[in-house]
CSV table of C-alpha atoms and ligand atoms in Angstrom, one decimal:
chain,number,residue,atom,x,y,z
A,27,MET,CA,-0.2,0.2,0.1
A,28,PHE,CA,1.4,3.5,-1.0
A,29,TRP,CA,0.0,6.8,-0.3
A,30,GLN,CA,1.9,8.6,-3.2
A,31,GLY,CA,3.1,5.4,-5.3
A,32,GLU,CA,3.6,7.8,-8.4
A,33,TYR,CA,6.5,9.3,-6.2
A,34,GLU,CA,7.4,6.6,-3.9
A,35,CYS,CA,7.6,4.0,-6.6
A,36,MET,CA,9.0,6.5,-9.0
A,37,ASP,CA,11.7,5.6,-11.7
A,38,ARG,CA,15.2,6.5,-10.1
A,39,GLY,CA,16.3,8.4,-13.5
A,40,GLU,CA,13.1,10.5,-13.3
A,41,LEU,CA,13.2,10.8,-9.5
A,42,GLU,CA,17.0,12.5,-9.9
A,43,LEU,CA,15.9,14.9,-12.6
A,44,LEU,CA,13.0,15.8,-10.2
A,45,GLN,CA,15.4,16.6,-7.6
A,46,LEU,CA,17.7,18.4,-9.8
A,47,GLU,CA,14.9,20.7,-11.1
A,48,ARG,CA,13.8,21.0,-7.3
A,49,LEU,CA,17.1,21.6,-5.9
A,50,GLN,CA,18.1,24.4,-8.7
A,51,ALA,CA,14.3,26.1,-7.8
A,52,THR,CA,15.3,25.9,-3.8
A,53,LEU,CA,18.9,27.4,-4.7
A,54,ASN,CA,17.8,30.2,-6.7
A,55,ARG,CA,15.2,31.0,-3.9
A,56,VAL,CA,17.4,31.0,-0.8
A,57,ALA,CA,19.9,33.2,-3.0
A,58,ARG,CA,17.2,35.6,-3.7
A,59,ASN,CA,15.6,35.3,-0.2
A,60,VAL,CA,17.9,34.5,2.6
A,61,PRO,CA,20.9,37.0,3.3
A,62,LEU,CA,22.8,33.9,4.9
A,63,TYR,CA,23.1,32.0,1.8
A,64,ARG,CA,23.3,35.0,-0.5
A,65,LYS,CA,26.5,35.9,1.7
A,66,ARG,CA,27.8,32.6,1.4
A,67,PHE,CA,27.3,31.8,-2.2
A,68,ALA,CA,29.0,35.0,-2.8
A,69,GLU,CA,32.0,34.3,-0.7
A,70,LEU,CA,32.5,31.1,-2.5
A,71,GLY,CA,31.8,32.3,-5.7
A,72,ILE,CA,28.7,29.9,-6.2
A,73,ASP,CA,26.2,30.8,-9.1
A,74,PRO,CA,22.9,28.7,-8.5
A,75,TYR,CA,22.8,28.6,-11.8
A,76,ASP,CA,26.0,26.7,-12.0
A,77,VAL,CA,24.4,23.7,-10.6
A,78,GLN,CA,23.8,21.5,-13.4
A,79,SER,CA,23.8,17.9,-11.4
A,80,LEU,CA,23.2,16.2,-8.2
A,81,GLU,CA,26.8,15.7,-7.7
A,82,ASP,CA,27.4,19.8,-7.6
A,83,VAL,CA,25.6,19.6,-4.4
A,84,LYS,CA,29.0,19.0,-2.9
A,85,SER,CA,30.4,22.1,-3.7
A,86,LEU,CA,28.0,23.9,-1.5
A,87,PRO,CA,28.4,25.6,2.1
A,88,PHE,CA,26.7,23.4,4.7
A,89,THR,CA,24.2,25.1,7.0
A,90,THR,CA,24.8,24.0,10.8
A,91,LYS,CA,22.4,24.2,14.0
A,92,GLU,CA,24.6,27.1,15.1
A,93,ASP,CA,23.6,29.2,12.1
A,94,LEU,CA,19.9,28.3,13.0
A,95,ARG,CA,20.5,29.7,16.4
A,96,GLN,CA,22.5,32.8,15.4
A,97,HIS,CA,19.6,33.8,12.9
A,98,TYR,CA,16.8,33.3,15.6
A,99,PRO,CA,14.0,34.0,15.2
A,100,TYR,CA,13.4,35.0,11.5
A,101,GLY,CA,16.8,35.3,9.6
A,102,LEU,CA,16.4,32.2,7.8
A,103,PHE,CA,13.1,32.7,6.5
A,104,ALA,CA,12.8,32.5,2.6
A,105,VAL,CA,9.1,34.0,2.7
A,106,PRO,CA,7.8,37.3,4.5
A,107,LEU,CA,6.0,36.5,7.5
A,108,ARG,CA,2.4,36.9,6.0
A,109,ASP,CA,2.8,34.0,4.0
A,110,VAL,CA,3.7,32.1,7.2
A,111,VAL,CA,0.6,30.0,8.6
A,112,ARG,CA,2.4,28.0,11.3
A,113,MET,CA,5.4,28.4,13.4
A,114,GLN,CA,6.9,25.5,15.5
A,115,THR,CA,10.1,26.1,17.7
A,116,SER,CA,12.6,23.3,18.6
A,117,THR,CA,15.4,23.2,21.2
A,118,GLY,CA,18.7,24.4,19.7
A,119,THR,CA,22.4,23.7,21.1
A,120,THR,CA,21.9,26.2,23.8
A,121,GLY,CA,19.0,27.9,25.7
A,122,LYS,CA,17.8,29.6,22.4
A,123,PRO,CA,15.1,27.7,20.3
A,124,THR,CA,14.7,27.6,16.5
A,125,VAL,CA,12.2,29.1,15.3
A,126,VAL,CA,10.6,27.1,11.8
A,127,GLY,CA,8.1,28.7,10.0
A,128,TYR,CA,5.6,26.8,7.2
A,129,THR,CA,3.5,28.2,4.4
A,130,SER,CA,0.4,26.8,3.7
A,131,GLY,CA,2.1,24.7,0.7
A,132,ASP,CA,4.7,23.5,3.5
A,133,VAL,CA,2.0,22.4,5.9
A,134,ARG,CA,0.1,20.4,2.9
A,135,ARG,CA,3.2,18.8,1.8
A,136,TRP,CA,4.2,17.9,5.3
A,137,SER,CA,0.9,16.3,5.8
A,138,GLU,CA,1.3,14.4,2.7
A,139,LEU,CA,4.8,13.1,3.8
A,140,ALA,CA,3.5,12.1,7.1
A,141,ALA,CA,0.3,10.0,5.4
A,142,ARG,CA,3.2,8.2,3.5
A,143,ILE,CA,4.8,7.3,6.7
A,144,LEU,CA,1.7,6.1,8.4
A,145,THR,CA,0.6,4.3,5.2
A,146,ALA,CA,3.9,2.6,5.1
A,147,GLY,CA,3.4,1.6,8.6
A,148,GLY,CA,0.2,0.1,7.7
A,149,ILE,CA,-2.2,2.8,8.6
A,150,THR,CA,-5.6,3.1,6.7
A,151,LYS,CA,-8.6,5.0,7.2
A,152,ASP,CA,-10.1,2.4,9.0
A,153,ASP,CA,-7.7,3.0,12.0
A,154,ALA,CA,-8.1,4.7,15.3
A,155,VAL,CA,-4.7,6.4,15.8
A,156,GLN,CA,-3.7,7.4,19.1
A,157,ILE,CA,-1.1,10.0,19.3
A,158,ALA,CA,0.5,9.8,22.6
A,159,TYR,CA,3.1,12.3,21.9
A,160,ASN,CA,3.6,15.9,23.6
A,161,TYR,CA,2.0,18.1,21.4
A,162,GLY,CA,3.7,21.2,22.9
A,163,LEU,CA,6.9,20.1,22.2
A,164,PHE,CA,7.3,17.6,19.4
A,165,THR,CA,6.6,19.0,15.8
A,166,GLY,CA,6.2,15.2,15.2
A,167,ALA,CA,3.0,15.0,16.8
A,168,PHE,CA,1.2,17.6,14.4
A,169,GLY,CA,2.6,16.1,11.3
A,170,ILE,CA,1.6,12.8,12.0
A,171,HIS,CA,-1.9,14.1,13.5
A,172,SER,CA,-2.5,15.7,10.2
A,173,GLY,CA,-1.0,12.9,8.2
A,174,ALA,CA,-3.7,10.5,9.9
A,175,GLU,CA,-6.5,13.0,9.2
A,176,LEU,CA,-5.2,13.2,5.5
A,177,ILE,CA,-5.8,9.4,5.1
A,178,GLY,CA,-9.0,9.4,6.7
A,179,ALA,CA,-8.1,7.5,9.9
A,180,SER,CA,-10.0,8.6,13.2
A,181,VAL,CA,-7.1,10.7,15.0
A,182,ILE,CA,-7.2,10.5,18.9
A,183,PRO,CA,-4.7,13.2,20.3
A,184,SER,CA,-4.3,11.9,23.5
A,185,SER,CA,-0.8,13.7,24.0
A,186,SER,CA,1.8,12.5,26.6
A,187,GLY,CA,0.7,12.1,30.1
A,188,ASP,CA,-1.0,9.4,32.7
A,189,ALA,CA,-0.4,6.1,31.3
A,190,ARG,CA,-3.3,4.6,33.1
A,191,ARG,CA,-5.6,7.2,30.9
A,192,GLN,CA,-4.0,6.0,27.8
A,193,ILE,CA,-4.6,2.5,28.6
A,194,SER,CA,-8.4,3.5,29.5
A,195,ILE,CA,-8.4,5.5,26.0
A,196,MET,CA,-7.3,2.7,24.1
A,197,GLN,CA,-9.7,0.2,25.5
A,198,ASP,CA,-12.5,2.6,25.2
A,199,TYR,CA,-12.0,4.0,21.6
A,200,ARG,CA,-10.8,0.9,20.7
A,201,THR,CA,-7.6,2.4,19.2
A,202,THR,CA,-5.7,0.2,16.5
A,203,ALA,CA,-2.5,2.3,16.1
A,204,LEU,CA,-0.2,3.8,18.6
A,205,VAL,CA,2.2,6.7,17.9
A,206,CYS,CA,4.8,7.4,20.6
A,207,THR,CA,8.2,7.1,21.4
A,208,PRO,CA,9.5,3.5,21.8
A,209,SER,CA,10.2,3.9,25.5
A,210,TYR,CA,7.0,5.1,26.3
A,211,ALA,CA,5.6,2.3,24.3
A,212,LEU,CA,7.2,0.0,26.8
A,213,HIS,CA,6.1,2.1,29.7
A,214,LEU,CA,2.5,1.2,28.3
A,215,ALA,CA,3.3,-2.2,28.4
A,216,ASP,CA,4.3,-2.2,31.9
A,217,THR,CA,1.3,-0.2,32.7
A,218,LEU,CA,-1.1,-2.7,30.9
A,219,GLU,CA,0.6,-5.4,33.6
A,220,GLU,CA,0.0,-3.2,36.5
A,221,MET,CA,-3.4,-2.8,35.6
A,222,ASN,CA,-4.1,-6.3,34.7
A,223,ILE,CA,-5.2,-6.2,31.5
A,224,ASN,CA,-4.4,-8.6,28.8
A,225,LYS,CA,-3.0,-7.3,25.6
A,226,THR,CA,-5.9,-9.3,23.8
A,227,ALA,CA,-8.5,-7.0,25.3
A,228,LEU,CA,-7.2,-3.9,23.1
A,229,SER,CA,-7.5,-3.7,19.5
A,230,LEU,CA,-3.8,-2.5,18.8
A,231,ARG,CA,-2.4,-3.6,15.4
A,232,PHE,CA,0.4,-1.4,14.3
A,233,GLY,CA,2.7,1.0,16.4
A,234,LEU,CA,4.6,3.9,14.7
A,235,PHE,CA,7.6,4.9,17.1
A,236,GLY,CA,10.2,7.6,16.5
A,237,SER,CA,11.9,10.7,18.6
A,238,GLU,CA,14.6,8.5,19.8
A,239,PRO,CA,17.0,5.8,19.2
A,240,TRP,CA,15.9,2.2,19.7
A,241,THR,CA,17.0,-1.4,18.8
A,242,GLU,CA,15.7,-4.5,17.3
A,243,GLU,CA,15.6,-6.0,20.6
A,244,THR,CA,13.3,-3.2,21.9
A,245,ARG,CA,11.0,-3.6,18.7
A,246,LEU,CA,10.8,-7.2,19.6
A,247,GLU,CA,9.6,-6.6,23.1
A,248,ILE,CA,7.1,-3.8,22.0
A,249,GLU,CA,5.6,-6.1,19.6
A,250,THR,CA,5.3,-9.1,21.9
A,251,ARG,CA,4.3,-7.1,24.7
A,252,LEU,CA,1.3,-5.0,22.9
A,253,GLY,CA,0.8,-7.6,20.1
A,254,ILE,CA,1.5,-5.2,17.4
A,255,GLN,CA,3.7,-4.4,14.1
A,256,ALA,CA,6.3,-1.9,15.1
A,257,THR,CA,7.9,0.6,12.5
A,258,ASP,CA,10.5,2.9,13.3
A,259,ASN,CA,10.4,6.4,11.5
A,260,TYR,CA,12.6,9.9,11.5
A,261,GLY,CA,12.0,13.3,11.6
A,262,LEU,CA,13.5,16.6,12.7
A,263,SER,CA,11.6,19.5,14.1
A,264,GLU,CA,13.8,21.7,11.6
A,265,ILE,CA,12.8,19.8,8.6
A,266,THR,CA,9.7,17.6,9.0
A,267,ALA,CA,8.8,14.2,8.2
A,268,VAL,CA,12.1,12.5,6.5
A,269,ALA,CA,11.8,8.8,6.4
A,270,GLY,CA,9.8,6.0,7.4
A,271,GLU,CA,10.1,1.9,7.6
A,272,CYS,CA,7.7,0.2,5.5
A,273,LEU,CA,6.4,-3.5,6.7
A,274,GLU,CA,9.4,-5.1,5.4
A,275,ARG,CA,11.1,-3.1,8.2
A,276,THR,CA,14.6,-3.3,6.6
A,277,GLY,CA,15.5,0.4,7.0
A,278,LEU,CA,13.6,3.6,6.6
A,279,HIS,CA,12.3,5.2,3.0
A,280,ILE,CA,13.7,8.8,2.9
A,281,ASN,CA,11.2,11.2,1.0
A,282,GLU,CA,14.1,11.8,-1.5
A,283,ASP,CA,11.6,13.6,-3.8
A,284,HIS,CA,11.4,16.3,-1.2
A,285,PHE,CA,14.8,16.2,0.6
A,286,LEU,CA,18.3,15.4,-0.8
A,287,PRO,CA,20.2,13.1,1.3
A,288,GLU,CA,24.1,12.9,1.5
A,289,ILE,CA,26.2,11.0,4.1
A,290,VAL,CA,29.4,12.9,5.3
A,291,ASN,CA,32.3,12.1,7.5
A,292,PRO,CA,31.2,14.1,10.7
A,293,LEU,CA,34.8,15.3,11.5
A,294,THR,CA,35.8,16.3,8.0
A,295,GLY,CA,32.3,17.2,6.2
A,296,GLU,CA,33.7,15.0,2.9
A,297,VAL,CA,31.1,13.0,1.3
A,298,LEU,CA,31.0,9.3,1.9
A,299,PRO,CA,31.2,6.6,-0.8
A,300,PRO,CA,27.6,4.9,-0.9
A,301,GLY,CA,27.0,2.5,1.7
A,302,GLN,CA,29.5,3.8,4.1
A,303,LYS,CA,28.0,5.2,7.8
A,304,GLY,CA,28.7,9.0,8.6
A,305,GLU,CA,26.4,11.9,9.4
A,306,LEU,CA,23.4,12.4,7.4
A,307,VAL,CA,23.0,15.9,5.7
A,308,LEU,CA,19.8,17.0,4.2
A,309,THR,CA,19.1,19.7,1.6
A,310,THR,CA,15.2,20.6,1.4
A,311,LEU,CA,13.7,20.6,-2.1
A,312,THR,CA,10.4,21.8,-1.7
A,313,LYS,CA,10.3,24.0,1.6
A,314,GLU,CA,9.0,27.7,0.8
A,315,ALA,CA,9.3,28.8,4.1
A,316,PHE,CA,12.5,27.6,5.6
A,317,PRO,CA,14.3,25.7,3.2
A,318,LEU,CA,17.9,24.4,4.4
A,319,VAL,CA,20.8,23.5,2.3
A,320,ARG,CA,23.2,20.8,3.4
A,321,PHE,CA,21.8,21.0,6.9
A,322,ARG,CA,24.2,19.0,9.1
A,323,THR,CA,21.5,16.9,11.2
A,324,GLY,CA,24.0,15.2,13.7
A,325,ASP,CA,22.8,11.7,13.3
A,326,LEU,CA,24.4,9.1,12.2
A,327,THR,CA,23.4,6.6,9.2
A,328,ALA,CA,24.2,4.9,6.3
A,329,LEU,CA,22.1,4.9,3.0
A,330,ILE,CA,20.7,1.3,1.7
A,331,GLU,CA,21.4,1.2,-2.2
A,332,THR,CA,19.8,-2.1,-2.8
A,333,PRO,CA,16.0,-1.9,-3.7
A,334,CYS,CA,13.3,-2.8,-1.1
A,335,THR,CA,10.9,-5.7,-1.8
A,336,CYS,CA,7.8,-3.4,-0.7
A,337,GLY,CA,8.4,-1.6,-4.6
A,338,ARG,CA,9.3,1.8,-3.4
A,339,THR,CA,12.2,3.0,-5.0
A,340,LEU,CA,13.2,5.5,-2.4
A,341,ARG,CA,16.4,4.8,-0.9
A,342,ARG,CA,16.5,3.5,2.4
A,343,MET,CA,18.6,4.7,5.7
A,344,THR,CA,19.7,2.6,8.5
A,345,ARG,CA,18.3,3.0,12.1
A,346,ILE,CA,19.8,5.7,13.8
A,347,PRO,CA,22.0,4.3,16.5
A,348,GLY,CA,23.3,7.7,17.8
A,349,ARG,CA,24.2,11.4,17.3
A,350,SER,CA,27.7,12.6,16.1
A,351,ASP,CA,27.1,15.3,18.9
A,352,ASP,CA,26.8,15.4,22.6
A,353,MET,CA,23.0,15.9,22.1
A,354,LEU,CA,21.2,13.6,24.7
A,355,ILE,CA,17.5,12.3,24.1
A,356,ILE,CA,15.8,12.1,27.4
A,357,ARG,CA,12.0,11.1,27.2
A,358,GLY,CA,11.8,12.0,23.6
A,359,SER,CA,13.2,15.8,24.5
A,360,ASN,CA,16.6,16.6,22.9
A,361,VAL,CA,18.6,18.2,25.2
A,362,PHE,CA,22.4,19.3,25.2
A,363,PRO,CA,24.7,19.6,28.1
A,364,ALA,CA,25.4,23.4,27.3
A,365,GLN,CA,21.6,24.0,27.6
A,366,ILE,CA,21.4,22.9,31.0
A,367,GLU,CA,24.6,24.7,32.1
A,368,GLY,CA,23.0,27.8,30.6
A,369,VAL,CA,19.7,27.3,32.5
A,370,ILE,CA,21.5,27.0,35.8
A,371,ALA,CA,23.6,29.8,35.3
A,372,THR,CA,20.5,32.0,35.0
A,373,THR,CA,19.5,30.9,38.7
A,374,GLY,CA,22.9,32.8,40.0
A,375,ILE,CA,25.0,29.7,40.4
A,376,HIS,CA,28.1,30.7,38.1
A,377,ASN,CA,30.1,27.9,36.4
A,378,PRO,CA,28.3,25.0,37.7
A,379,HIS,CA,29.9,21.8,38.7
A,380,TYR,CA,27.3,19.2,38.0
A,381,GLN,CA,27.0,15.9,36.4
A,382,ILE,CA,24.2,14.4,34.8
A,383,VAL,CA,23.0,11.1,35.6
A,384,LEU,CA,20.7,9.2,33.4
A,385,ASP,CA,18.7,6.0,34.4
A,386,ARG,CA,15.7,4.0,33.2
A,387,VAL,CA,13.4,3.1,35.7
A,388,GLY,CA,10.7,0.5,34.2
A,389,HIS,CA,11.0,2.0,30.8
A,390,MET,CA,10.9,5.6,31.7
A,391,ASP,CA,14.0,7.8,31.6
A,392,ARG,CA,14.9,9.5,35.1
A,393,ALA,CA,17.1,12.6,34.6
A,394,THR,CA,19.1,13.7,37.9
A,395,ILE,CA,21.3,16.4,38.0
A,396,MET,CA,24.0,16.2,40.7
A,397,LEU,CA,25.1,19.9,41.7
A,398,GLU,CA,27.8,20.6,43.7
A,399,ALA,CA,27.1,23.5,46.1
A,400,PRO,CA,28.9,26.4,45.8
A,401,GLU,CA,30.9,27.6,48.9
A,402,SER,CA,28.3,30.4,49.7
A,403,PHE,CA,25.4,28.0,49.3
A,404,CYS,CA,26.4,25.8,52.5
A,405,THR,CA,26.7,28.6,54.6
A,406,ASP,CA,23.3,29.6,53.9
A,407,SER,CA,20.2,28.3,55.6
A,408,ILE,CA,18.7,24.9,54.4
A,409,LYS,CA,15.4,26.6,53.6
A,410,GLU,CA,17.4,28.7,51.3
A,411,SER,CA,19.2,25.9,49.7
A,412,GLN,CA,16.0,24.4,48.8
A,413,ARG,CA,14.2,27.4,47.4
A,414,ILE,CA,17.5,27.8,45.0
A,415,LEU,CA,17.3,24.1,44.0
A,416,GLU,CA,13.4,24.2,43.3
A,417,ASN,CA,13.9,27.3,41.3
A,418,VAL,CA,16.9,25.3,39.3
A,419,ARG,CA,14.3,22.5,38.7
A,420,ILE,CA,11.4,24.6,38.0
A,421,ARG,CA,13.7,26.4,35.1
A,422,LEU,CA,15.1,23.2,33.7
A,423,HIS,CA,11.8,22.0,33.4
A,424,THR,CA,10.1,25.0,31.8
A,425,GLU,CA,12.9,25.7,29.5
A,426,LEU,CA,14.1,22.3,28.2
A,427,GLY,CA,10.7,20.6,28.7
A,428,VAL,CA,12.2,17.9,30.9
A,429,ALA,CA,11.6,16.9,34.4
A,430,PHE,CA,15.1,16.7,36.3
A,431,GLU,CA,15.6,15.8,39.8
A,432,VAL,CA,18.2,18.2,41.2
A,433,ARG,CA,20.4,17.0,44.2
A,434,LEU,CA,22.9,19.0,46.0
A,435,VAL,CA,26.0,17.3,46.6
A,436,GLU,CA,29.4,18.7,49.0
A,437,PRO,CA,31.6,21.1,47.1
A,438,LYS,CA,34.6,19.5,45.3
A,439,THR,CA,33.0,15.7,45.2
A,440,ILE,CA,32.4,15.7,41.5
A,441,THR,CA,35.0,14.3,39.4
A,442,TYR,CA,34.8,14.3,35.9
A,443,GLU,CA,38.0,12.3,35.2
A,444,ALA,CA,36.4,9.1,36.0
A,445,GLN,CA,32.9,9.4,34.2
A,446,GLY,CA,32.7,12.4,32.3
A,447,ARG,CA,29.9,15.1,32.6
A,448,ILE,CA,27.2,12.4,31.6
A,449,ILE,CA,26.6,9.1,33.3
A,450,ASP,CA,24.0,7.4,31.2
A,451,ARG,CA,22.9,4.1,32.6
A,452,ARG,CA,20.1,3.5,30.4
A,453,LYS,CA,20.1,0.1,28.4
A,454,MET,CA,18.9,0.6,24.9
B,95,ZN,ZN1,10.2,-1.0,1.7
């Protein structure tokens, strides 16, 4: 089953012609409307009209997350604000988020791409799709939501939150498909057991999981415990719905007619030969409001060149095993240590000495910050220390969307030499 078979199963030669045509249009648009690209192209002596083949993309400059941060909020928009119908934010490498704008055409294409991913994962108009992503933080929730509506499925936007309530909704509404992070799916499986409900009492058939790295073992566990077929999908808040698995589950089909993928050496930026693992770099081919040229995703993967038995000709990428930078994924939210440090500093604790400890309790991530008490801190009253700690906790939750436990430890007790700044005890 395909959603847009004419594109998903396109002849490779035709697809490449379409990609080139769209690439040229994108380059012209950014050179005309986005000062950063105009400047960079001029510096490198690049004329968008000189790009005559897909190979030529190699000569173009990269766009980094740092570029996005520096042009906050609207510096990289390629259309005037009056043409933007939606804005969503994503967390960047520091406290400052990235604002991503969408024209009505962007929103329509995004829905189509999400509909492709849902269809590839087995969803039809007969399904009741429960979306248990946090709508406030996840760009992904909105994409899947509109994609499922486009297919004609019944959407249940249960959002994140109380697991028992999710199970009740699943039972009462006879949910057939679950969309959430893989760790949350396992947490729901635990809750099901706690509630003494057999999986056969549910109507679940499919699960579409994303937003955090997971393994084949986890897939098997989710499938067995929830009695479903589980597929992986991949998207980026800066870009939208990039790729998704079909039911063959041998890699994620990239929506190549909308995004041009490259794999580069994360250290040198050099393009790697086909099949080799490296950092995924994406150029958007159809985005109007927020086009990106050679965006460094920070995600490590490889492109699979062999055809898939499902009939799609879109190339696949291997599942994302990890990031090329120091980003942490905590309960599906992206967090950088630098952000944590930045937030702590705003509470009046300068140059904080801290360690981040990540555990998995049941199937949920637990994030604890061990904060070394500054000298001045200890002499203050306990009440005052508690107030400051509570302030740190609230600020972290508000700014990063992650509930951290914050603990105070004696001065000079944290040594980074042994374990580093981050202790991740979660088993994937
Ligand atoms: Zn396939």
